[in-house]
Amino acid sequence: MTTDHSRFRSGTEYRDNAAWRLASHWQQRAQEARPAGHLRGVKLALAWVLGCTMLLVATLLGILFSLVGLLMLPLVRRRMKKRMEQARADHAEDIGPGWQKSQQQNPQQTQSTDILEGQYEVKS
């Protein structure tokens, strides 16, 4: 099986293309921007060392803050529990020794407000 090479362009025809010229221009500019000599390798190595160091420090800080957060959870839970107990104590009504007497004298007045949590009343 033979291929017909007449339909393929030669290399010089490709280089006459505007896109080819623009790409070669960008390539030249990129080569001019590169630092010359052995300094390029040193800069690359320093960039790698700096990047790896920053990644390690960030990872260690993330682990540290996660552990501190986990260790603080029981303290925060205890604090919230105290706050809830204080709120319940603030909203609770004092039931004195005269509560039963006032209940018997005015049952209509305190009927709806004196029902505690967990108690219920069946109305017929």
XYZ file of N, CA and C in Angstrom:
372
model
N 0.844 -1.165 0.000
C 0.000 0.000 0.000
C 0.896 1.236 0.000
N 0.738 2.038 -0.961
C 1.550 3.246 -1.085
C 0.708 4.452 -0.719
N 1.374 5.440 -0.172
C 0.674 6.679 0.179
C 1.041 7.742 -0.824
N 0.087 8.559 -1.110
C 0.302 9.645 -2.045
C 0.750 10.876 -1.258
N 2.026 11.213 -1.381
C 2.588 12.343 -0.630
C 2.294 13.676 -1.286
N 1.653 13.669 -2.416
C 1.409 14.924 -3.112
C 0.342 15.766 -2.403
N -0.515 15.131 -1.609
C -1.537 15.932 -0.948
C -1.038 16.546 0.360
N 0.132 16.155 0.843
C 0.695 16.740 2.056
C 1.513 17.961 1.682
N 1.462 18.971 2.547
C 2.239 20.184 2.299
C 3.672 19.969 2.752
N 4.526 20.700 2.188
C 5.917 20.632 2.639
C 6.072 21.489 3.886
N 7.199 21.349 4.588
C 7.442 22.065 5.830
C 7.477 23.569 5.657
N 7.945 24.034 4.528
C 8.020 25.484 4.323
C 6.644 26.091 4.153
N 5.714 25.357 3.623
C 4.362 25.902 3.468
C 3.692 26.090 4.827
N 4.000 25.218 5.757
C 3.452 25.385 7.104
C 3.999 26.645 7.757
N 5.245 26.928 7.525
C 5.866 28.080 8.179
C 5.413 29.399 7.577
N 4.787 29.369 6.456
C 4.253 30.593 5.856
C 2.903 30.983 6.459
N 2.352 30.106 7.239
C 1.059 30.345 7.861
C 1.208 31.425 8.950
N 0.172 32.281 9.121
C 0.216 33.358 10.119
C 0.232 32.789 11.536
N -0.512 31.735 11.766
C -0.537 31.130 13.097
C 0.827 30.541 13.447
N 1.497 29.965 12.468
C 2.838 29.407 12.692
C 3.812 30.513 13.065
N 3.742 31.632 12.350
C 4.634 32.750 12.639
C 4.356 33.316 14.042
N 3.088 33.422 14.402
C 2.740 33.928 15.722
C 3.238 32.979 16.820
N 3.110 31.682 16.600
C 3.585 30.713 17.587
C 5.098 30.777 17.734
N 5.814 30.918 16.626
C 7.274 31.002 16.723
C 7.693 32.302 17.406
N 6.925 33.374 17.203
C 7.215 34.639 17.883
C 7.050 34.487 19.391
N 5.965 33.822 19.832
C 5.747 33.582 21.255
C 6.841 32.688 21.830
N 7.283 31.739 21.051
C 8.339 30.828 21.500
C 9.641 31.600 21.729
N 9.953 32.522 20.820
C 11.162 33.331 20.977
C 11.066 34.225 22.215
N 9.909 34.813 22.423
C 9.739 35.676 23.605
C 9.870 34.871 24.894
N 9.361 33.639 24.892
C 9.467 32.793 26.083
C 10.922 32.413 26.345
N 11.686 32.162 25.325
C 13.093 31.813 25.501
C 13.901 33.002 25.997
N 13.542 34.189 25.565
C 14.242 35.384 26.034
C 13.922 35.683 27.500
N 12.740 35.310 27.942
C 12.330 35.603 29.313
C 12.953 34.645 30.320
N 13.446 33.509 29.880
C 14.044 32.525 30.788
C 15.370 33.032 31.331
N 15.648 32.764 32.597
C 16.965 33.132 33.117
C 18.029 32.208 32.523
N 19.171 32.736 32.336
C 20.222 31.975 31.668
C 21.108 31.255 32.670
N 21.704 30.161 32.246
C 22.752 29.482 33.000
C 22.247 28.620 34.134
N 23.184 28.358 35.062
C 22.904 27.475 36.190
C 21.995 28.125 37.224
N 21.804 29.431 37.134
C 20.939 30.137 38.079
C 19.492 29.660 37.950
N 19.107 29.226 36.758
C 17.757 28.743 36.530
C 17.476 27.508 37.395
N 18.426 26.608 37.471
C 18.256 25.407 38.284
C 18.162 25.717 39.759
N 18.958 26.683 40.215
C 18.940 27.067 41.628
C 17.591 27.700 41.982
N 17.101 28.562 41.103
C 15.807 29.198 41.358
C 14.690 28.161 41.375
N 14.769 27.212 40.489
C 13.758 26.157 40.442
C 13.787 25.317 41.716
N 14.985 24.971 42.173
C 15.114 24.178 43.393
C 14.604 24.960 44.605
N 14.945 26.240 44.677
C 14.452 27.066 45.789
C 12.934 27.209 45.757
N 12.372 27.332 44.563
C 10.912 27.434 44.445
C 10.251 26.143 44.943
N 10.831 24.987 44.602
C 10.296 23.707 45.056
C 10.399 23.588 46.577
N 11.548 23.955 47.121
C 11.730 23.866 48.574
C 10.747 24.785 49.289
N 10.603 25.996 48.788
C 9.674 26.943 49.401
C 8.230 26.445 49.299
N 7.847 25.944 48.151
C 6.488 25.429 47.973
C 6.203 24.241 48.873
N 7.139 23.305 48.952
C 6.945 22.136 49.820
C 6.899 22.534 51.290
N 7.718 23.493 51.668
C 7.717 23.968 53.055
C 6.372 24.607 53.403
N 5.863 25.401 52.490
C 4.563 26.039 52.740
C 3.456 24.999 52.835
N 3.487 23.983 51.998
C 2.484 22.919 52.073
C 2.559 22.175 53.404
N 3.768 21.889 53.857
C 3.930 21.194 55.143
C 3.434 22.048 56.304
N 3.788 23.313 56.299
C 3.352 24.209 57.379
C 1.831 24.326 57.387
N 1.236 24.472 56.213
C -0.227 24.579 56.128
C -0.897 23.299 56.620
N -0.337 22.155 56.268
C -0.905 20.883 56.726
C -0.800 20.754 58.237
N 0.350 21.093 58.786
C 0.524 21.001 60.239
C -0.400 21.966 60.983
N -0.566 23.179 60.445
C -1.488 24.122 61.073
C -2.922 23.616 61.005
N -3.300 23.028 59.899
C -4.643 22.466 59.769
C -4.889 21.357 60.773
N -3.908 20.470 60.930
C -4.039 19.386 61.914
C -4.093 19.952 63.324
N -3.265 20.946 63.617
C -3.246 21.555 64.945
C -4.587 22.191 65.283
N -5.135 22.984 64.364
C -6.413 23.632 64.624
C -7.546 22.618 64.738
N -7.489 21.541 63.985
C -8.511 20.491 64.103
C -8.450 19.834 65.474
N -7.248 19.538 65.945
C -7.118 18.933 67.271
C -7.572 19.873 68.377
N -7.232 21.145 68.259
C -7.673 22.121 69.263
C -9.198 22.205 69.267
N -9.789 22.189 68.091
C -11.254 22.222 68.008
C -11.883 20.998 68.635
N -11.319 19.836 68.372
C -11.857 18.609 68.959
C -11.701 18.598 70.476
N -10.582 19.118 70.963
C -10.372 19.162 72.414
C -11.290 20.174 73.099
N -11.716 21.187 72.381
C -12.591 22.200 72.966
C -14.059 21.791 72.967
N -14.422 20.755 72.226
C -15.828 20.358 72.162
C -16.432 20.048 73.534
N -15.775 19.273 74.410
C -16.377 19.041 75.730
C -16.541 20.324 76.549
N -15.602 21.251 76.418
C -15.710 22.512 77.153
C -16.886 23.336 76.654
N -17.053 23.372 75.349
C -18.168 24.134 74.779
C -19.494 23.475 75.154
N -19.517 22.147 75.144
C -20.744 21.423 75.524
C -21.116 21.720 76.978
N -20.117 21.722 77.852
C -20.365 22.013 79.270
C -20.882 23.440 79.452
N -20.288 24.352 78.718
C -20.697 25.755 78.804
C -22.133 25.946 78.313
N -22.470 25.280 77.206
C -23.825 25.380 76.670
C -24.835 24.738 77.636
N -24.429 23.647 78.274
C -25.307 22.984 79.235
C -25.603 23.904 80.418
N -24.563 24.589 80.911
C -24.760 25.541 82.003
C -25.671 26.686 81.573
N -25.479 27.152 80.357
C -26.301 28.256 79.858
C -27.776 27.831 79.746
N -28.016 26.601 79.292
C -29.390 26.114 79.189
C -30.021 25.953 80.568
N -29.251 25.453 81.523
C -29.774 25.325 82.882
C -30.116 26.692 83.468
N -29.288 27.677 83.186
C -29.546 29.026 83.678
C -30.796 29.609 83.025
N -30.965 29.359 81.730
C -32.154 29.851 81.039
C -33.412 29.186 81.584
N -33.336 27.896 81.849
C -34.490 27.203 82.442
C -34.803 27.748 83.826
N -33.760 28.012 84.609
C -33.975 28.559 85.951
C -34.573 29.963 85.879
N -34.182 30.749 84.909
C -34.724 32.100 84.760
C -36.196 32.079 84.388
N -36.595 31.114 83.579
C -37.974 31.054 83.098
C -38.893 30.239 84.009
N -38.333 29.508 84.951
C -39.153 28.684 85.843
C -39.856 29.570 86.865
N -41.064 29.161 87.238
C -41.806 29.894 88.266
C -41.591 29.206 89.601
N -41.490 30.009 90.616
C -41.297 29.455 91.949
C -42.623 28.907 92.461
N -42.634 27.643 92.821
C -43.836 27.023 93.369
C -43.666 26.993 94.885
N -44.385 27.870 95.544
C -44.271 27.986 96.997
C -45.222 27.040 97.714
N -45.255 27.132 99.041
C -46.129 26.251 99.817
C -47.612 26.566 99.631
N -47.952 27.752 99.215
C -49.353 28.117 99.053
C -49.903 27.765 97.679
N -49.194 27.000 96.920
C -49.619 26.705 95.545
C -50.895 25.871 95.515
N -51.001 24.850 96.367
C -52.175 23.986 96.379
C -53.427 24.749 96.822
N -53.275 25.653 97.782
C -54.426 26.407 98.261
C -54.952 27.337 97.174
N -54.044 28.026 96.483
C -54.494 28.930 95.428
C -55.077 28.145 94.261
N -54.641 26.957 94.061
C -55.163 26.102 92.991
C -56.602 25.694 93.319
N -56.874 25.405 94.572
C -58.217 24.986 94.961
C -59.173 26.180 94.981
N -58.690 27.360 95.328
C -59.567 28.526 95.404
C -59.926 29.049 94.018
N -58.983 29.149 93.104
C -59.229 29.680 91.760
C -58.804 28.670 90.698
N -59.536 27.611 90.499
C -59.093 26.627 89.507
C -59.188 27.137 88.075
N -60.096 28.065 87.798
C -60.247 28.593 86.436
C -59.055 29.466 86.039
N -58.518 30.191 86.981
C -57.470 31.172 86.698
C -56.143 30.508 86.331
N -55.749 29.501 87.043
C -54.432 28.904 86.844
C -54.474 27.595 86.073
N -55.626 27.257 85.525
C -55.786 25.958 84.887
C -54.878 25.807 83.668
N -54.811 26.799 82.822
C -54.028 26.663 81.598
C -52.550 27.004 81.796
N -52.208 27.794 82.798
C -50.819 28.215 82.956
C -50.006 27.322 83.868
N -50.662 26.503 84.709
C -49.925 25.699 85.668
C -49.637 24.283 85.193
N -49.883 24.005 83.952
C -49.581 22.666 83.434
C -48.093 22.614 83.131
N -47.407 21.679 83.765
C -45.974 21.545 83.577
C -45.679 20.630 82.397
N -44.455 20.626 81.987
C -44.051 19.767 80.872
C -44.208 18.313 81.279
N -44.854 17.529 80.455
C -45.058 16.116 80.737
C -46.427 15.840 81.343
N -47.114 16.845 81.825
C -48.466 16.649 82.367
C -49.471 16.959 81.270
N -50.622 16.313 81.369
C -51.680 16.615 80.441
C -53.012 16.501 81.171
N -54.003 17.040 80.555
C -55.325 17.069 81.170
C -56.342 16.636 80.128
N -57.220 15.722 80.490
C -58.255 15.251 79.571
C -59.526 16.011 79.878
N -60.023 16.733 78.875
C -61.273 17.486 79.050
C -62.410 16.666 78.466
N -63.500 16.669 79.168
C -64.629 15.877 78.677
C -65.636 16.727 77.923
